[in-house]
mmCIF file of C-alpha atoms in Angstrom:
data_model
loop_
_atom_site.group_PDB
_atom_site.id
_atom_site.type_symbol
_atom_site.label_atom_id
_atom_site.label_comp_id
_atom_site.label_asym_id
_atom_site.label_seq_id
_atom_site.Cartn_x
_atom_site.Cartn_y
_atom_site.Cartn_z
ATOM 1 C CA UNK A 19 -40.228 58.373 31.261
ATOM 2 C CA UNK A 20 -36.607 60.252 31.436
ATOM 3 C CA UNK A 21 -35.701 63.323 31.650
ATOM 4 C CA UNK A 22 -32.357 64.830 30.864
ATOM 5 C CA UNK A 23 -31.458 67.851 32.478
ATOM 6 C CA UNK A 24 -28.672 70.047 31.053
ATOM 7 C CA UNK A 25 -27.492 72.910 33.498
ATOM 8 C CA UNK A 26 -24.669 75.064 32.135
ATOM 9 C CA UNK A 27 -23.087 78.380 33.420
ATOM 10 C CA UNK A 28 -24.740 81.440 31.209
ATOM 11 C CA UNK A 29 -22.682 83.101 28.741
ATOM 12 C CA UNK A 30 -19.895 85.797 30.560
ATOM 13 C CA UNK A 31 -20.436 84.235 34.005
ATOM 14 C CA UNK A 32 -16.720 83.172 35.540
ATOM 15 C CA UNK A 33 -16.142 79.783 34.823
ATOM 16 C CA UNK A 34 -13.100 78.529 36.913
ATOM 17 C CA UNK A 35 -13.535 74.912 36.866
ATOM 18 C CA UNK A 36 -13.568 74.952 33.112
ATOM 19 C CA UNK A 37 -10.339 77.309 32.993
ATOM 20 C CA UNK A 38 -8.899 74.656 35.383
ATOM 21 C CA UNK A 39 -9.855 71.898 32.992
ATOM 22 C CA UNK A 40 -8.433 73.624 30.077
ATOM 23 C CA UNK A 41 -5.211 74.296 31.526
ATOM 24 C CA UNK A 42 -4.299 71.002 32.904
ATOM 25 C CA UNK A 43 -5.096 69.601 29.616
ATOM 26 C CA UNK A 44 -2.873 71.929 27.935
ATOM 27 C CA UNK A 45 0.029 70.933 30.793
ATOM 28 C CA UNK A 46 -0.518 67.295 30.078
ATOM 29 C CA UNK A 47 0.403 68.031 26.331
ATOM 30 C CA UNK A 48 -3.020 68.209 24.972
ATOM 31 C CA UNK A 49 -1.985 71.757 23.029
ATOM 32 C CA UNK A 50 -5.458 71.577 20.588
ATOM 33 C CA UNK A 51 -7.791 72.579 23.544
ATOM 34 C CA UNK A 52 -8.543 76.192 23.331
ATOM 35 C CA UNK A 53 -10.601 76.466 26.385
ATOM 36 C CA UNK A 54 -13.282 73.847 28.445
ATOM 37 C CA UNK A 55 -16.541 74.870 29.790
ATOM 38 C CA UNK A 56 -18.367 72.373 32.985
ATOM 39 C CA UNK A 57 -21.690 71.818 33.540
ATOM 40 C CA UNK A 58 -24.203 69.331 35.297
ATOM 41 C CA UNK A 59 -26.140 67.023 33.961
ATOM 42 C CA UNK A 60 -29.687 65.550 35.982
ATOM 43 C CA UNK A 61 -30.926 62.282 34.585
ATOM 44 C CA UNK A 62 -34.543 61.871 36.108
ATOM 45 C CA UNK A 63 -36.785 59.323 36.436
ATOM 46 C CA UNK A 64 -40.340 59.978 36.217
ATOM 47 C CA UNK A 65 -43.511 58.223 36.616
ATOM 48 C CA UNK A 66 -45.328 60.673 34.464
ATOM 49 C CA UNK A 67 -47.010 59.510 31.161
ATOM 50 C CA UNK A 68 -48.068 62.453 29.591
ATOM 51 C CA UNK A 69 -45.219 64.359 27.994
ATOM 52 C CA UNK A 70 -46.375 67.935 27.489
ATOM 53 C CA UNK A 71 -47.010 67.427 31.900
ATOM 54 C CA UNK A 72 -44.248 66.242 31.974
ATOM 55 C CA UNK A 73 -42.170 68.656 30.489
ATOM 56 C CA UNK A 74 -43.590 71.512 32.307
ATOM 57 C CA UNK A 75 -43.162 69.896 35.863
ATOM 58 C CA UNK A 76 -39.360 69.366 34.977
ATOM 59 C CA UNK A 77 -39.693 72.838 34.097
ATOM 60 C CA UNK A 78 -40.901 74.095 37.536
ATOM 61 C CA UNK A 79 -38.495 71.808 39.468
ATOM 62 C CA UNK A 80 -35.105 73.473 37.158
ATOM 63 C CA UNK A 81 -36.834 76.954 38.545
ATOM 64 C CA UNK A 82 -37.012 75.717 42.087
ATOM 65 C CA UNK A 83 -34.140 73.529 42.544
ATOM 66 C CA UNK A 84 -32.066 72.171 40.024
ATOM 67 C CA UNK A 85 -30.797 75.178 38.289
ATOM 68 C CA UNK A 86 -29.556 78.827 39.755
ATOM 69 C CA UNK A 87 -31.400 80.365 37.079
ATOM 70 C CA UNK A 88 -28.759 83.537 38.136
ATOM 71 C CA UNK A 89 -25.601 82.541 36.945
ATOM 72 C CA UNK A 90 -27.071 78.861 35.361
ATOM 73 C CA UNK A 91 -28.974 78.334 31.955
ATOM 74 C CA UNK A 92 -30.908 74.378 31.358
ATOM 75 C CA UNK A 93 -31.961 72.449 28.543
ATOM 76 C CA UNK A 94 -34.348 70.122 29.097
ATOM 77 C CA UNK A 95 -35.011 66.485 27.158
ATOM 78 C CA UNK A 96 -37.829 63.775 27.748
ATOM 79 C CA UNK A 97 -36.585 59.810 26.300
ATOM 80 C CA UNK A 98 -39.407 56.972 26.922
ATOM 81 C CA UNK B 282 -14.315 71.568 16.505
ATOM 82 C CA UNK B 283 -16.396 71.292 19.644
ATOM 83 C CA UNK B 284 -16.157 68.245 22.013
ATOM 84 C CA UNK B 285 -18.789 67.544 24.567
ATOM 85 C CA UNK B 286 -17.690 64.754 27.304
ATOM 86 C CA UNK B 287 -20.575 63.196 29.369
ATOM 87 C CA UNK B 288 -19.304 61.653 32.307
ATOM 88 C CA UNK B 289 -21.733 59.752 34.855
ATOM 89 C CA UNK B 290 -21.029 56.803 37.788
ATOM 90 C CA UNK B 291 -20.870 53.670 36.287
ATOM 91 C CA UNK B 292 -23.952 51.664 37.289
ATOM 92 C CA UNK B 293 -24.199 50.104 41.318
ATOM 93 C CA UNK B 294 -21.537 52.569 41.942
ATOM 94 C CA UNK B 295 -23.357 54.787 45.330
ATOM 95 C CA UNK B 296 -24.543 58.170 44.188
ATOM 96 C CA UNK B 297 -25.568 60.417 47.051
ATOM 97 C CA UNK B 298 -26.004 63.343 45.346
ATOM 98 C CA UNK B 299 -28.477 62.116 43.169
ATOM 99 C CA UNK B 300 -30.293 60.355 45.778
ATOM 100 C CA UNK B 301 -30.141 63.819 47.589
ATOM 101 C CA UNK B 302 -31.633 65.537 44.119
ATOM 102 C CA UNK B 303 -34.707 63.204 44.407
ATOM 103 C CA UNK B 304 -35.498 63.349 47.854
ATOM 104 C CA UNK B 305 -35.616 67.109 47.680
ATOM 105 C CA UNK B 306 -37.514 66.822 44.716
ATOM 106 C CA UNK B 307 -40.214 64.818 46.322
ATOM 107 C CA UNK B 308 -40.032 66.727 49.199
ATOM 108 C CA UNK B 309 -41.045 70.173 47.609
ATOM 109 C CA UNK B 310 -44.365 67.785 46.062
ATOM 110 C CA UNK B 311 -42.657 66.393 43.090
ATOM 111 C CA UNK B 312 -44.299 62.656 43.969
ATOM 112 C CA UNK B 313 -43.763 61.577 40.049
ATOM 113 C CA UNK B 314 -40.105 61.781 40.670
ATOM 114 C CA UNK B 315 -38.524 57.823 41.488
ATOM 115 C CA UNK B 316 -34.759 58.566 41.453
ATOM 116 C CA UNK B 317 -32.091 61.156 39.822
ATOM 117 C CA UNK B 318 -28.533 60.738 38.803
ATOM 118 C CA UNK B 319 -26.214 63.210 38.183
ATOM 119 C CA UNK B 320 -23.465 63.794 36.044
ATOM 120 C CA UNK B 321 -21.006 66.180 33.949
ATOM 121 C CA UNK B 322 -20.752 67.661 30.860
ATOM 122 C CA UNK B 323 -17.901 69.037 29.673
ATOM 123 C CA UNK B 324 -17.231 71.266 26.499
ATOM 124 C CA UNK B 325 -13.844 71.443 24.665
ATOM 125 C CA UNK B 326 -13.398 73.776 21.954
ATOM 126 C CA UNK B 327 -10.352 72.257 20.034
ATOM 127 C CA UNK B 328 -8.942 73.255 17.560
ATOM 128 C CA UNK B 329 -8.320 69.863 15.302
ATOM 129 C CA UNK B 330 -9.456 69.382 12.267
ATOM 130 C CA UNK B 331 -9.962 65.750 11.710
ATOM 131 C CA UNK B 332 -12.549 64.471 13.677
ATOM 132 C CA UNK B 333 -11.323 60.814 13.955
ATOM 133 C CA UNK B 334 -7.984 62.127 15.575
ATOM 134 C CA UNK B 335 -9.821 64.627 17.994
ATOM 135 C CA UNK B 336 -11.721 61.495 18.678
ATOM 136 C CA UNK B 337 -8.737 59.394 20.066
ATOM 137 C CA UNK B 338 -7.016 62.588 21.733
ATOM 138 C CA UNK B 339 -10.521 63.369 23.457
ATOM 139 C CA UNK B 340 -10.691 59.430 24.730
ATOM 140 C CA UNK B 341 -7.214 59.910 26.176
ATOM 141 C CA UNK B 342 -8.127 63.225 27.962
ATOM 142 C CA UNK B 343 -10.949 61.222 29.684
ATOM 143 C CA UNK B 344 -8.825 58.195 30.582
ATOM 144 C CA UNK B 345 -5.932 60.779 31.781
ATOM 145 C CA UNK B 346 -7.495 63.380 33.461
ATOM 146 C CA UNK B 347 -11.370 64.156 33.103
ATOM 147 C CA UNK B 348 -13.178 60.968 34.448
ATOM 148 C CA UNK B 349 -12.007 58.656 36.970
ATOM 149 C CA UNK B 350 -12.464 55.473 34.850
ATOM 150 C CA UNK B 351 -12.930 53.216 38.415
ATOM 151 C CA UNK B 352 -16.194 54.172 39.309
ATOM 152 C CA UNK B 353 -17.192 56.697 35.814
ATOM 153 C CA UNK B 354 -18.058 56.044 32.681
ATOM 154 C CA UNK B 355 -17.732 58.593 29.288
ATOM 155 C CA UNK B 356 -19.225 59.076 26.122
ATOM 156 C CA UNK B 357 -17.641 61.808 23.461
ATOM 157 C CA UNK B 358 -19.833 63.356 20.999
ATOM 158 C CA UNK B 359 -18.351 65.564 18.682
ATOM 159 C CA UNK B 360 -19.885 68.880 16.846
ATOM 160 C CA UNK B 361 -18.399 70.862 13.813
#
């Protein structure tokens, strides 16, 4: 099983790389972006069958790990 | 119009940090986890109106300055 994990700065938290993104693009001509936001994306493989498990153990392991639940928000989404 | 921009190493292409995500993983009793990748997301709010042409302009902000084409790959999904 796969999971995707989506890990994005929370709403009103400074995001400079995404400024930086957005400005570039508007130096290279691109005048239609209005502003750019980065985040991470985790692909993981599991060996897990059950998806409800599953689910909850990529749960635990955002909390843990992958995510600064501080400043960071995640969205998590299990593919066969 | 928002544009979201997934951008991950092309396949055989070396990707320590992910390695580093699963080893860690393991390490703090995760055993189900075999291997992670990890990529970007990045959000563009644009303000275009056909979604064809924000399409093609998006594809040439990838190629120009948001993914490094030699060893990443892109996908472009866009949302009203």
């Amino acid at each position: 099983m796969k999971a995707l994990v989506y890990i994005g700065l929370k709403p009103g938290v400074l995001d400079p790389q995404g400024r930086a993104i957005a400005r570039s693009l508007n130096d290279l001509g691109f005048d239609e972006v209005n502003n750019a936001f980065q985040g991470k994306v985790i692909e993981l493989d599991l060996s897990s069958e059950d998806k409800t498990e599953a689910k909850a153990q990529v749960e635990k392991m955002c909390e843990k790990l992958l995510a600064n639940t501080v400043i960071e928000s995640y969205r998590i989404e299990l593919r066969d």
